[in-house]
JSON list of C-alpha atoms in Angstrom, two decimals:
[
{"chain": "A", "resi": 1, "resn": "UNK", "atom": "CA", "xyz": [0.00, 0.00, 0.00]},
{"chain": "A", "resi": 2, "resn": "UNK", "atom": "CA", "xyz": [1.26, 3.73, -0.76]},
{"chain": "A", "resi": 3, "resn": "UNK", "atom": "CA", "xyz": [-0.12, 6.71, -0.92]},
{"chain": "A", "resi": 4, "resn": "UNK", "atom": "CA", "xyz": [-1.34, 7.01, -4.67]},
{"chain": "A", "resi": 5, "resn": "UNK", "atom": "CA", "xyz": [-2.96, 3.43, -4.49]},
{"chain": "A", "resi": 6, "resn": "UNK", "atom": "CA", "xyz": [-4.76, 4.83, -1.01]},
{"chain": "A", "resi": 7, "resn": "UNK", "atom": "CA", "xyz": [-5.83, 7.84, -2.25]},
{"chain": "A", "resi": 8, "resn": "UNK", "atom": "CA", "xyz": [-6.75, 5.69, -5.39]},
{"chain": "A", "resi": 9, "resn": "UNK", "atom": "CA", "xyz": [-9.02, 3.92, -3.10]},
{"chain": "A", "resi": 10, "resn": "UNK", "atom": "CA", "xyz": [-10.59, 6.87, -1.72]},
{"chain": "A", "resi": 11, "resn": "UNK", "atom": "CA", "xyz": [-11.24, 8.52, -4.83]},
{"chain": "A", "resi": 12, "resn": "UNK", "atom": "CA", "xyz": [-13.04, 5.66, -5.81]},
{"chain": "A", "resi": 13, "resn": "UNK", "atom": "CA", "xyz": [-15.10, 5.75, -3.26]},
{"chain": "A", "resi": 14, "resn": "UNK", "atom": "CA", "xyz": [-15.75, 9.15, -3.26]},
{"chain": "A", "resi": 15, "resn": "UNK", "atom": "CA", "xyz": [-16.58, 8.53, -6.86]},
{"chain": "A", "resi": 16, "resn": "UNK", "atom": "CA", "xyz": [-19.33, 5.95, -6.06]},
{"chain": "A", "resi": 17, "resn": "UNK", "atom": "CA", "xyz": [-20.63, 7.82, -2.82]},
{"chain": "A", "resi": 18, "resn": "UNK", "atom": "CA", "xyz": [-20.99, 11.39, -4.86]},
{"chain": "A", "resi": 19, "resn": "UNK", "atom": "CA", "xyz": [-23.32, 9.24, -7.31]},
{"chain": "A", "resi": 20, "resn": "UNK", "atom": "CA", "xyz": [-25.47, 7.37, -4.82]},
{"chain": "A", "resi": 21, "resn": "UNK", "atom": "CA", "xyz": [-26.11, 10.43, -2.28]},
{"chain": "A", "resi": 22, "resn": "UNK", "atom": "CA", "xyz": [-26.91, 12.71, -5.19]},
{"chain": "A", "resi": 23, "resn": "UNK", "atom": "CA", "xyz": [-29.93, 9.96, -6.59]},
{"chain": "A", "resi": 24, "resn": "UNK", "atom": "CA", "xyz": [-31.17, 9.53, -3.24]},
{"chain": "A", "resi": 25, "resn": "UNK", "atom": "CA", "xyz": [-31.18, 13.16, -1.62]},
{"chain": "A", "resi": 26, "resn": "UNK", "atom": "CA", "xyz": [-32.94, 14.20, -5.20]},
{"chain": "A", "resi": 27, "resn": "UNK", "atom": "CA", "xyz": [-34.66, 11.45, -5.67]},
{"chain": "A", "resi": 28, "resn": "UNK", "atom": "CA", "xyz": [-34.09, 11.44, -9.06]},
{"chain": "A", "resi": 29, "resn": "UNK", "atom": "CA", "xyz": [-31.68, 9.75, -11.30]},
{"chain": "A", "resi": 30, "resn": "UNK", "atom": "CA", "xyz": [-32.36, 11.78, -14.27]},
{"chain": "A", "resi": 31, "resn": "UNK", "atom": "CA", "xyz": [-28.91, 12.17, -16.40]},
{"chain": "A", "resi": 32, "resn": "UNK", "atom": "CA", "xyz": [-27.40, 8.82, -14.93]},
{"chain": "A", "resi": 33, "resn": "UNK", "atom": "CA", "xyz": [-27.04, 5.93, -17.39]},
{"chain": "A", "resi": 34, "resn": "UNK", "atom": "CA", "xyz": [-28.32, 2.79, -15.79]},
{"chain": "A", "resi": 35, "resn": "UNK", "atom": "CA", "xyz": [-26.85, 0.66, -18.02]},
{"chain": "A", "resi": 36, "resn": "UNK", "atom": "CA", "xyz": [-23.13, 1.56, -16.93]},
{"chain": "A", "resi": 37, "resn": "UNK", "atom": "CA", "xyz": [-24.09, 1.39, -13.62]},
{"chain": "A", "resi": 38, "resn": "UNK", "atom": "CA", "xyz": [-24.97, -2.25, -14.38]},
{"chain": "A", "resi": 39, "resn": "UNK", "atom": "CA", "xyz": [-21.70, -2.94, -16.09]},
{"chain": "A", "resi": 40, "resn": "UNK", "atom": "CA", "xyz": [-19.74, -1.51, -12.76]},
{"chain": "A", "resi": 41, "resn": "UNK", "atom": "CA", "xyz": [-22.05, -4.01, -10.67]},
{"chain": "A", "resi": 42, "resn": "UNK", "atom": "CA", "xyz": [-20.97, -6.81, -12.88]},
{"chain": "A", "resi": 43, "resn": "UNK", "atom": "CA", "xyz": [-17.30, -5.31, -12.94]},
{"chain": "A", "resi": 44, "resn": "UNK", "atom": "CA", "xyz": [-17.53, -5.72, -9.16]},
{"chain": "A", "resi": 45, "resn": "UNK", "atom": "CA", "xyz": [-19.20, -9.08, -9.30]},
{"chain": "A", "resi": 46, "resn": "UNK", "atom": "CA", "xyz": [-16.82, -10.79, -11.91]},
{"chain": "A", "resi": 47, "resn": "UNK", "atom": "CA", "xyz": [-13.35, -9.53, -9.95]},
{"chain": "A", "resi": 48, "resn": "UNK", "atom": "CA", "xyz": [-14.33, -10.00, -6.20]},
{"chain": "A", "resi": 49, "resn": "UNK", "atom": "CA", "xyz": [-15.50, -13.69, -6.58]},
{"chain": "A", "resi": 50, "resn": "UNK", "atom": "CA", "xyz": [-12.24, -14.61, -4.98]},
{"chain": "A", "resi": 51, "resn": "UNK", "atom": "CA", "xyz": [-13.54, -12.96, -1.46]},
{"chain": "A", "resi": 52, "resn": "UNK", "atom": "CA", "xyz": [-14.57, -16.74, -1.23]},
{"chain": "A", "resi": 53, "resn": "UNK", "atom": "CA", "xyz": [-11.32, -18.34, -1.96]},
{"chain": "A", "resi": 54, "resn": "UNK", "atom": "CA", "xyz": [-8.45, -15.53, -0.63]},
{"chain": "A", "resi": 55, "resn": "UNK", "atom": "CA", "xyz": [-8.23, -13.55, 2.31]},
{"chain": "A", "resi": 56, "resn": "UNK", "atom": "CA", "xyz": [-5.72, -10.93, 1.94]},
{"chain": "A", "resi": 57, "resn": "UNK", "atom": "CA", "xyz": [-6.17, -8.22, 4.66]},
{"chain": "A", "resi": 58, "resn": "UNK", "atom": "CA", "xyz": [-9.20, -6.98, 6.54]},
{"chain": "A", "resi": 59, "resn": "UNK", "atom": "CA", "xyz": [-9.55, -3.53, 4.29]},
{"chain": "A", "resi": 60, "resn": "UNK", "atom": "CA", "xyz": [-9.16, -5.64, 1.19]},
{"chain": "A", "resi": 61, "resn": "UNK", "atom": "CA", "xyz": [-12.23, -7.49, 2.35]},
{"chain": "A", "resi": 62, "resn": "UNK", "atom": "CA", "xyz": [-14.01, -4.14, 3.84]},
{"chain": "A", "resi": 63, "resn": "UNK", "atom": "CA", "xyz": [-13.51, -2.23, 0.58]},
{"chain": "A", "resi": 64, "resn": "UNK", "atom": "CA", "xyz": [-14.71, -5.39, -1.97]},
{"chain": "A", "resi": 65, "resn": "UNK", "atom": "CA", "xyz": [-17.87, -5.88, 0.37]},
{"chain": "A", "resi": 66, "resn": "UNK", "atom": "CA", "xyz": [-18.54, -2.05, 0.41]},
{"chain": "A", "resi": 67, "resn": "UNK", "atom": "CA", "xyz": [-18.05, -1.34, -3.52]},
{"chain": "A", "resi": 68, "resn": "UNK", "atom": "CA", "xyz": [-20.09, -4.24, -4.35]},
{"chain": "A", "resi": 69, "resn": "UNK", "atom": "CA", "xyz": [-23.13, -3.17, -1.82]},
{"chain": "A", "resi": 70, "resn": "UNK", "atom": "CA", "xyz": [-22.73, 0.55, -3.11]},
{"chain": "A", "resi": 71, "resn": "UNK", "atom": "CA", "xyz": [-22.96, -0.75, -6.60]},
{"chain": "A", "resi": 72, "resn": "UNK", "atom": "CA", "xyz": [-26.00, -2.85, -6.17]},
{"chain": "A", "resi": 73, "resn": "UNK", "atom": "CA", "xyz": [-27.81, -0.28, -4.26]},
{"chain": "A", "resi": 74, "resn": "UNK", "atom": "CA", "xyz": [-27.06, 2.00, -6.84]},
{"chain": "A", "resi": 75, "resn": "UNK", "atom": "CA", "xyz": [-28.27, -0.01, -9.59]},
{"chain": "A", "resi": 76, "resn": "UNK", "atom": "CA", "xyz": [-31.19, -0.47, -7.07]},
{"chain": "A", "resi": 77, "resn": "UNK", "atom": "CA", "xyz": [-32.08, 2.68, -7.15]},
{"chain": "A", "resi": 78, "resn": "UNK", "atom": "CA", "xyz": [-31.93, 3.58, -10.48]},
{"chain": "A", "resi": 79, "resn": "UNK", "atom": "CA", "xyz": [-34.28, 0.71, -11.84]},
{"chain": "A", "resi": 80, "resn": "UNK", "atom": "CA", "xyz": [-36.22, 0.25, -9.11]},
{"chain": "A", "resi": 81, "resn": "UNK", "atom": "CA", "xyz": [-36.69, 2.89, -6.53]},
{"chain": "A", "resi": 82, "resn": "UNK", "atom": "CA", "xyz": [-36.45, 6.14, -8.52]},
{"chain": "A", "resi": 83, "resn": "UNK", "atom": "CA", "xyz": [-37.14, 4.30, -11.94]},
{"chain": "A", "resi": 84, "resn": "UNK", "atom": "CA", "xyz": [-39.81, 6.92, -12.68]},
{"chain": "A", "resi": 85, "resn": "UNK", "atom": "CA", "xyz": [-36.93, 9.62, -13.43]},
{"chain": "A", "resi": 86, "resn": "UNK", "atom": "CA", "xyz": [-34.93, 7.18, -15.43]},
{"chain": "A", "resi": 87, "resn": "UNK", "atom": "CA", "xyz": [-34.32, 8.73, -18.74]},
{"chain": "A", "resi": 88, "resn": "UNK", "atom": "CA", "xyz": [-34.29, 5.21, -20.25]},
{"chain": "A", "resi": 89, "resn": "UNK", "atom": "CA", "xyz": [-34.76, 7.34, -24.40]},
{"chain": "A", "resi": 90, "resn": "UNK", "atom": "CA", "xyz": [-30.90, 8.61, -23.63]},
{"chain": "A", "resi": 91, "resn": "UNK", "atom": "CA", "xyz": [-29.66, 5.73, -22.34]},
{"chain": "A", "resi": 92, "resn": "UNK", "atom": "CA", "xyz": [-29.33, 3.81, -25.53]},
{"chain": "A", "resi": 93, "resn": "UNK", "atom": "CA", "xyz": [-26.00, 2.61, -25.41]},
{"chain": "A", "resi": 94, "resn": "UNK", "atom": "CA", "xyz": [-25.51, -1.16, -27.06]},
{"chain": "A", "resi": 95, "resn": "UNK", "atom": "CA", "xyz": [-23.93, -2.80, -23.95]},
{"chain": "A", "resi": 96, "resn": "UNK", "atom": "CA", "xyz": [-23.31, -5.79, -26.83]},
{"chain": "A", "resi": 97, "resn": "UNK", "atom": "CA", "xyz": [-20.46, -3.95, -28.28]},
{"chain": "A", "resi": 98, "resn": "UNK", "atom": "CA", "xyz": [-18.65, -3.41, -25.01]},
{"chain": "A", "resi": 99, "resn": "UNK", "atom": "CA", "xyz": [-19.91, -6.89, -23.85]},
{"chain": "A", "resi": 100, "resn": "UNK", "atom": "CA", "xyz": [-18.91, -8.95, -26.95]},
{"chain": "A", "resi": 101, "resn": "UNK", "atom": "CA", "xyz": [-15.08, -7.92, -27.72]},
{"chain": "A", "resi": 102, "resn": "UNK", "atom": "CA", "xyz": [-14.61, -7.97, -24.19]},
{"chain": "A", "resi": 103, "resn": "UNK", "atom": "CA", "xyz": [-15.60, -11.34, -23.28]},
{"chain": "A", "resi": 104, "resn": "UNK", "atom": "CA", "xyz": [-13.70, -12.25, -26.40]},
{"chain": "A", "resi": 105, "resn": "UNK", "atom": "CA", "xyz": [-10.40, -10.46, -25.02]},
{"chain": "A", "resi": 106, "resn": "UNK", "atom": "CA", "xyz": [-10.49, -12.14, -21.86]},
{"chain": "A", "resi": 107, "resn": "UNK", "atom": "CA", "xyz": [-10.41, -15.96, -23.04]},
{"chain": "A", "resi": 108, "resn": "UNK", "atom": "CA", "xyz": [-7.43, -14.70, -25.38]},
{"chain": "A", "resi": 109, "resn": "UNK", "atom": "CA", "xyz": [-5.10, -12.68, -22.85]},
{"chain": "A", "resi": 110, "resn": "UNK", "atom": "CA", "xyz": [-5.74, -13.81, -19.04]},
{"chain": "A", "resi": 111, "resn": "UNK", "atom": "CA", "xyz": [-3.35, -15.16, -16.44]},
{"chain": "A", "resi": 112, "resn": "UNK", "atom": "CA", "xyz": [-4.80, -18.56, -16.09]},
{"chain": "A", "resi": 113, "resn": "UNK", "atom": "CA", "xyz": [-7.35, -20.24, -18.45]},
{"chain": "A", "resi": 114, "resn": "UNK", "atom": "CA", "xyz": [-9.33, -20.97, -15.29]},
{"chain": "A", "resi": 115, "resn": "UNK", "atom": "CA", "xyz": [-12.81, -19.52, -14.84]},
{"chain": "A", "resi": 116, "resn": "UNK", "atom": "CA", "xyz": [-12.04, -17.29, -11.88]},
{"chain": "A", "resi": 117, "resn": "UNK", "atom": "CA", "xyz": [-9.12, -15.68, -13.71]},
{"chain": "A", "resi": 118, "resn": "UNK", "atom": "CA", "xyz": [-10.67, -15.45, -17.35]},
{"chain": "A", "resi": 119, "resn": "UNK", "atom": "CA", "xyz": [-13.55, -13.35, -15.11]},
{"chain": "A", "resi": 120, "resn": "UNK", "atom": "CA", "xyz": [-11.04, -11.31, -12.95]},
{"chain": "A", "resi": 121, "resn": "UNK", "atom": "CA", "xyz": [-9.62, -10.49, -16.58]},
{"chain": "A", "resi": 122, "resn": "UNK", "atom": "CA", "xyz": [-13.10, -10.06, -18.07]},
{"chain": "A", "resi": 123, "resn": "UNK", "atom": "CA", "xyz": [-13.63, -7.52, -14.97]},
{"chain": "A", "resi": 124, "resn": "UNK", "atom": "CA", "xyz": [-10.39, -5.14, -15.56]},
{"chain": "A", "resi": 125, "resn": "UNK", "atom": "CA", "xyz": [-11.19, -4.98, -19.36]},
{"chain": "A", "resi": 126, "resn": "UNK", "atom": "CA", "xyz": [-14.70, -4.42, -18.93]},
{"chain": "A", "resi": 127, "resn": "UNK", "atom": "CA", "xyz": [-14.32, -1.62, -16.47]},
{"chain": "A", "resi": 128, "resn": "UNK", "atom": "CA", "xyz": [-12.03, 0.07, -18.77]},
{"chain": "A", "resi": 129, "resn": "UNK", "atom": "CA", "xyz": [-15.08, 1.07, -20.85]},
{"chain": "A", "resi": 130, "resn": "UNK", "atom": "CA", "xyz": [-17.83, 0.85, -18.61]},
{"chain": "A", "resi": 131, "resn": "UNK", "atom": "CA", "xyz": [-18.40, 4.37, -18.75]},
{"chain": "A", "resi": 132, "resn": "UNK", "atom": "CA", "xyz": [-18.89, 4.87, -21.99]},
{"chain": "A", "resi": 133, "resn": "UNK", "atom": "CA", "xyz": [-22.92, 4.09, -22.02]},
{"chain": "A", "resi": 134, "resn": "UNK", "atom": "CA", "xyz": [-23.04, 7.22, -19.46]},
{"chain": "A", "resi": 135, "resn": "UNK", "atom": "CA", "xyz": [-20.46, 9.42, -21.51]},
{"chain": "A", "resi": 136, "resn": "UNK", "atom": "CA", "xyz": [-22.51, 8.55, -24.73]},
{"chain": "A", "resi": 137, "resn": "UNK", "atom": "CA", "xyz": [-25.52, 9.14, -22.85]},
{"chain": "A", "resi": 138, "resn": "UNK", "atom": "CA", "xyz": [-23.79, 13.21, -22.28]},
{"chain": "A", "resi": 139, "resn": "UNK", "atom": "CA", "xyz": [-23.21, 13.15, -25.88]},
{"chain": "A", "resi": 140, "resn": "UNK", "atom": "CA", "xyz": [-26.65, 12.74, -26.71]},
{"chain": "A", "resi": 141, "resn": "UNK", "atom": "CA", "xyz": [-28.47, 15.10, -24.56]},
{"chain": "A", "resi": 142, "resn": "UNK", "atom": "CA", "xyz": [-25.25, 17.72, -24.70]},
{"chain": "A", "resi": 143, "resn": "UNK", "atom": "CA", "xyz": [-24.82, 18.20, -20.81]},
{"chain": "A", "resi": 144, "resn": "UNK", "atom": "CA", "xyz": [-24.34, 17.14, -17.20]},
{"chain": "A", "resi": 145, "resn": "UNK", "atom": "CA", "xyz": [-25.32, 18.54, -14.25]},
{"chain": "A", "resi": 146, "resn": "UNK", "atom": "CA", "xyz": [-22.37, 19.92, -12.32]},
{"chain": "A", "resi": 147, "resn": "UNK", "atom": "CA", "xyz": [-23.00, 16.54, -9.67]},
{"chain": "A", "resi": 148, "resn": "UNK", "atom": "CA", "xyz": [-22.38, 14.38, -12.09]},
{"chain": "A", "resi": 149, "resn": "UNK", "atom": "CA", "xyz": [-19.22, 15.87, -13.79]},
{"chain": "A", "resi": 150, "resn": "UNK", "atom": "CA", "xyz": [-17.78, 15.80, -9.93]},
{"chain": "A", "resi": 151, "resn": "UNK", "atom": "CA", "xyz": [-18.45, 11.89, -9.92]},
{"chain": "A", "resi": 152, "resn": "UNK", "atom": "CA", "xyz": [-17.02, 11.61, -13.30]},
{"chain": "A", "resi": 153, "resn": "UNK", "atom": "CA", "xyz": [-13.86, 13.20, -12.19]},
{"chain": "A", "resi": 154, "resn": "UNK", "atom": "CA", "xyz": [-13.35, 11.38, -8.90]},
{"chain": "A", "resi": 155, "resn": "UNK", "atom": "CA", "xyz": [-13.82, 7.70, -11.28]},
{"chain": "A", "resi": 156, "resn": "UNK", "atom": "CA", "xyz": [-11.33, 9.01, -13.30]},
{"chain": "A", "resi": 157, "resn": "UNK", "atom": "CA", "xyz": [-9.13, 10.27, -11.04]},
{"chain": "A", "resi": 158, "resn": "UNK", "atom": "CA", "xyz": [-9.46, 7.33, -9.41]},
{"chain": "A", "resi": 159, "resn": "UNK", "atom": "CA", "xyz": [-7.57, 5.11, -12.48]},
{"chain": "A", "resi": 160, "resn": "UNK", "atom": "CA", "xyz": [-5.08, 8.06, -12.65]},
{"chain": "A", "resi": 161, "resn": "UNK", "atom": "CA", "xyz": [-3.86, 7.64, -9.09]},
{"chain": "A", "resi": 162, "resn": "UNK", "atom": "CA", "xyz": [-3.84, 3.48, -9.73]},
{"chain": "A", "resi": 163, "resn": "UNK", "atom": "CA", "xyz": [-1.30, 4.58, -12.89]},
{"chain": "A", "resi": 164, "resn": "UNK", "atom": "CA", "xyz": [0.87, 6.24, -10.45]},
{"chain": "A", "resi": 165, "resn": "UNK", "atom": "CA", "xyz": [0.68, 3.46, -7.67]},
{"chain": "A", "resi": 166, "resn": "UNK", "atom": "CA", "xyz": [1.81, 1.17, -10.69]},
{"chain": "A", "resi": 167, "resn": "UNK", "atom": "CA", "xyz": [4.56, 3.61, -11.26]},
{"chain": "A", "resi": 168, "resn": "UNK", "atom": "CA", "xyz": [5.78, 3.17, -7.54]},
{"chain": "A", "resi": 169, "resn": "UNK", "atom": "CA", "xyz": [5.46, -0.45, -7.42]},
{"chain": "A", "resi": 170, "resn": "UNK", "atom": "CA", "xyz": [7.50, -1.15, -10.58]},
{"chain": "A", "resi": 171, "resn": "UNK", "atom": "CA", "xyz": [10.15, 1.41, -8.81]},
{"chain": "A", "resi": 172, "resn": "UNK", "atom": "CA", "xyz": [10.29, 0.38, -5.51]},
{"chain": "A", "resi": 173, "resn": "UNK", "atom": "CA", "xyz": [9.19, -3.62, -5.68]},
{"chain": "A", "resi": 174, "resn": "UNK", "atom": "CA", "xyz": [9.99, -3.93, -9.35]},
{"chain": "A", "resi": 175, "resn": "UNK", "atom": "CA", "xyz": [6.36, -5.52, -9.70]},
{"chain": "A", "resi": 176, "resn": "UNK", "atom": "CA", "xyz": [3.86, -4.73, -12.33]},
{"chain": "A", "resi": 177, "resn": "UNK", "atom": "CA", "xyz": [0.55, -6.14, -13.95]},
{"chain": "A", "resi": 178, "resn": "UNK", "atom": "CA", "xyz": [0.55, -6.19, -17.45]},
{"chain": "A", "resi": 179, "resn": "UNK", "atom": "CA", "xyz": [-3.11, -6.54, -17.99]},
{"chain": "A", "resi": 180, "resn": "UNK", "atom": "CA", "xyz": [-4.20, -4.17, -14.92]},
{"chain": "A", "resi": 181, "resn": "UNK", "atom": "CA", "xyz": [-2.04, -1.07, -16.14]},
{"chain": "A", "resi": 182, "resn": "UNK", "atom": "CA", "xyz": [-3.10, -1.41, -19.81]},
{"chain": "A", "resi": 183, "resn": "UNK", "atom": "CA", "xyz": [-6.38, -1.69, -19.50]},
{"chain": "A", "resi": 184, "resn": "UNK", "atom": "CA", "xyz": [-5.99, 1.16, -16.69]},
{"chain": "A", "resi": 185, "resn": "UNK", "atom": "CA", "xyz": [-4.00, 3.87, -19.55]},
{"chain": "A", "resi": 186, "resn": "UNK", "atom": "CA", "xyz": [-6.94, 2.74, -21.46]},
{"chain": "A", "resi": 187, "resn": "UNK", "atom": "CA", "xyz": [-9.41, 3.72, -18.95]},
{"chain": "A", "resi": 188, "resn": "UNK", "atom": "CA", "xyz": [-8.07, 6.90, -18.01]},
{"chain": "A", "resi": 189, "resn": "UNK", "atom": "CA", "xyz": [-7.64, 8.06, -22.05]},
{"chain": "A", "resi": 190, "resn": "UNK", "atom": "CA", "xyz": [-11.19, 7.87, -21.84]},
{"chain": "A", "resi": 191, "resn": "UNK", "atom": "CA", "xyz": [-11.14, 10.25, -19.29]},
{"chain": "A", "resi": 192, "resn": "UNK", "atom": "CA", "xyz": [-8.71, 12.94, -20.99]},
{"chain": "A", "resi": 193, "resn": "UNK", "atom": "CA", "xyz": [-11.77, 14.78, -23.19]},
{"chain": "A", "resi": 194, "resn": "UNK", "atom": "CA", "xyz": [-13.76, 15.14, -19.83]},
{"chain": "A", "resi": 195, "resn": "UNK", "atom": "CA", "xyz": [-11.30, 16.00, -17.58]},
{"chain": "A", "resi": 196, "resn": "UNK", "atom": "CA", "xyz": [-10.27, 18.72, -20.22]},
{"chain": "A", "resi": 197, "resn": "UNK", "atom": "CA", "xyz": [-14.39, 20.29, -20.23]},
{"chain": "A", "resi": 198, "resn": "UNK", "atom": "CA", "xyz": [-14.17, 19.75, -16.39]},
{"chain": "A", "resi": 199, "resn": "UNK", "atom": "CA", "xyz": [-11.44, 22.26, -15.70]},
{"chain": "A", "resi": 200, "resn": "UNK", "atom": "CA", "xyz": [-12.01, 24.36, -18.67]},
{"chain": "A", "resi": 201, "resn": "UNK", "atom": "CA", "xyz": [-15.44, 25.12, -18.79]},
{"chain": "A", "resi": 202, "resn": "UNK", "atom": "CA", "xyz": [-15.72, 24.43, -14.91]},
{"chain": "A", "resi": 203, "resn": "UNK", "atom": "CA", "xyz": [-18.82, 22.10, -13.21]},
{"chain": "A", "resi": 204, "resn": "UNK", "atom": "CA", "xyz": [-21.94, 22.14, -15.77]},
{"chain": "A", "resi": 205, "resn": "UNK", "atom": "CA", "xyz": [-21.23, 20.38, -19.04]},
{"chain": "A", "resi": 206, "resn": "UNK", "atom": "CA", "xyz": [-22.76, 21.37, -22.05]},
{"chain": "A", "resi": 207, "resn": "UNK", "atom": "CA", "xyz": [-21.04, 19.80, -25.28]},
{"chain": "A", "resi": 208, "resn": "UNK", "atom": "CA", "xyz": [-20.76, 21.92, -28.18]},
{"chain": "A", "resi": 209, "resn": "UNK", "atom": "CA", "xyz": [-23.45, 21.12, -30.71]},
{"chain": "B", "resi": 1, "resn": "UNK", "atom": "CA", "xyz": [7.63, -10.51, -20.64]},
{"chain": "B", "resi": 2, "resn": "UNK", "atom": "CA", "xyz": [6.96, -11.32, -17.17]},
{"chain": "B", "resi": 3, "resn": "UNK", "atom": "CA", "xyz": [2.98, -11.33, -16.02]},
{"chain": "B", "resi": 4, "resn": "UNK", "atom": "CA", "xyz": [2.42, -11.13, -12.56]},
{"chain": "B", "resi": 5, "resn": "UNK", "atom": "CA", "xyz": [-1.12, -10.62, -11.39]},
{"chain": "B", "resi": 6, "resn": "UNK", "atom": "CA", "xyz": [-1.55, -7.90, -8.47]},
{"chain": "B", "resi": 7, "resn": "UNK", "atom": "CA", "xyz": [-3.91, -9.76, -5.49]},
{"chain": "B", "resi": 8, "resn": "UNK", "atom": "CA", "xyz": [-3.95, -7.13, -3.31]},
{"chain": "B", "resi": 9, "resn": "UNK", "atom": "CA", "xyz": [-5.03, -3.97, -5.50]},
{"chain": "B", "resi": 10, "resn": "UNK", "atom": "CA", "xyz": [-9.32, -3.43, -6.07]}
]
């Protein structure tokens, strides 16, 4: 553990917490897309299955059990709870397109050709673009309330800090993760255009039409 | 080159 990975962690979080206290203080999850808040609950799903075959350390279990429960209850309350403000016309994104090369990508290039592996792979390559339903979804309607862009820049702030943690740990223990830290550049390009609007033309995002 | 997968990291 270092500092970047930690605050990594935290950002994370903070990522995920922004998101869930925002639909449930306005009851309303009008602007979210659904359907990559599904993807992140099956991100969390397919990568923390070993919590029933590892233990590691008592805030590697904490933090697995919280993200998945924060990701379900988000999910929760998007299609259930509040599904009346679900703006299911902008949320069109084909999930098949993310879904299919990915699943594909993770029988080629894994660890282990063992199921829990080809699904911990199938996790870091799906949450590289798990996003994109919601960034598509800002595309279409040409803005973001200034809530979401903040939850948008703690997830990808999030996979910037990981790059730097990988940075460390190749310096200092001369480890690194192929897959992880690909996929994880990959993740955070698709960050760059946002991040870019979010500190240029400050919280609200309206794209130019 | 060498693959190590990371256990610890979320």
């Amino acid at each position: 553990m270092n500092i970047f990975r930690l605050a990594g962690d935290v950002s994370h979080l903070v990522a995920i917490l922004i998101l869930l206290m925002k639909i449930w203080r306005s009851k309303s999850c009008a602007g979210i897309s659904g359907r990559s808040q599904v993807l992140f609950a099956l991100v969390f799903t397919t990568r923390y299955l070993d919590l029933f075959t590892v233990y590691i350390s008592a805030y590697n279990t904490v933090m697995k059990v919280v993200f998945l429960a924060l990701s379900y209850a988000t999910v929760y309350l998007i299609y259930m709870r509040f599904r009346n403000s679900y703006d299911s016309e902008n949320d069109t994104f084909r999930v098949e397109f993310l879904l299919i090369p990915v699943i594909g990508l993770s029988f080629l290039e894994n660890y282990a050709f063992t199921p829990l592996e080809i699904l911990w792979t199938f996790s870091i390559f799906l949450e590289s673009v798990a996003i994109m339903p919601q960034l598509f979804m800002i595309t279409k309607t040409g803005e973001a309330e200034s809530i979401t862009t903040h939850y948008l820049f703690f997830l990808g702030l999030y996979r910037a800090l990981y790059i730097a943690n990988w940075v460390w740990r190749y310096h200092t223990e001369g480890f690194y993760d192929q897959i992880a830290i690909v996929s994880g550049v990959v993740q955070t390009i698709f960050y760059c255009d946002f991040f870019y609007l979010y500190v240029t033309r400050g919280e609200e995002i309206r794209t130019p039409s | 080159a060498k693959k190590t997968k990371s256990k610890d990291e979320l």
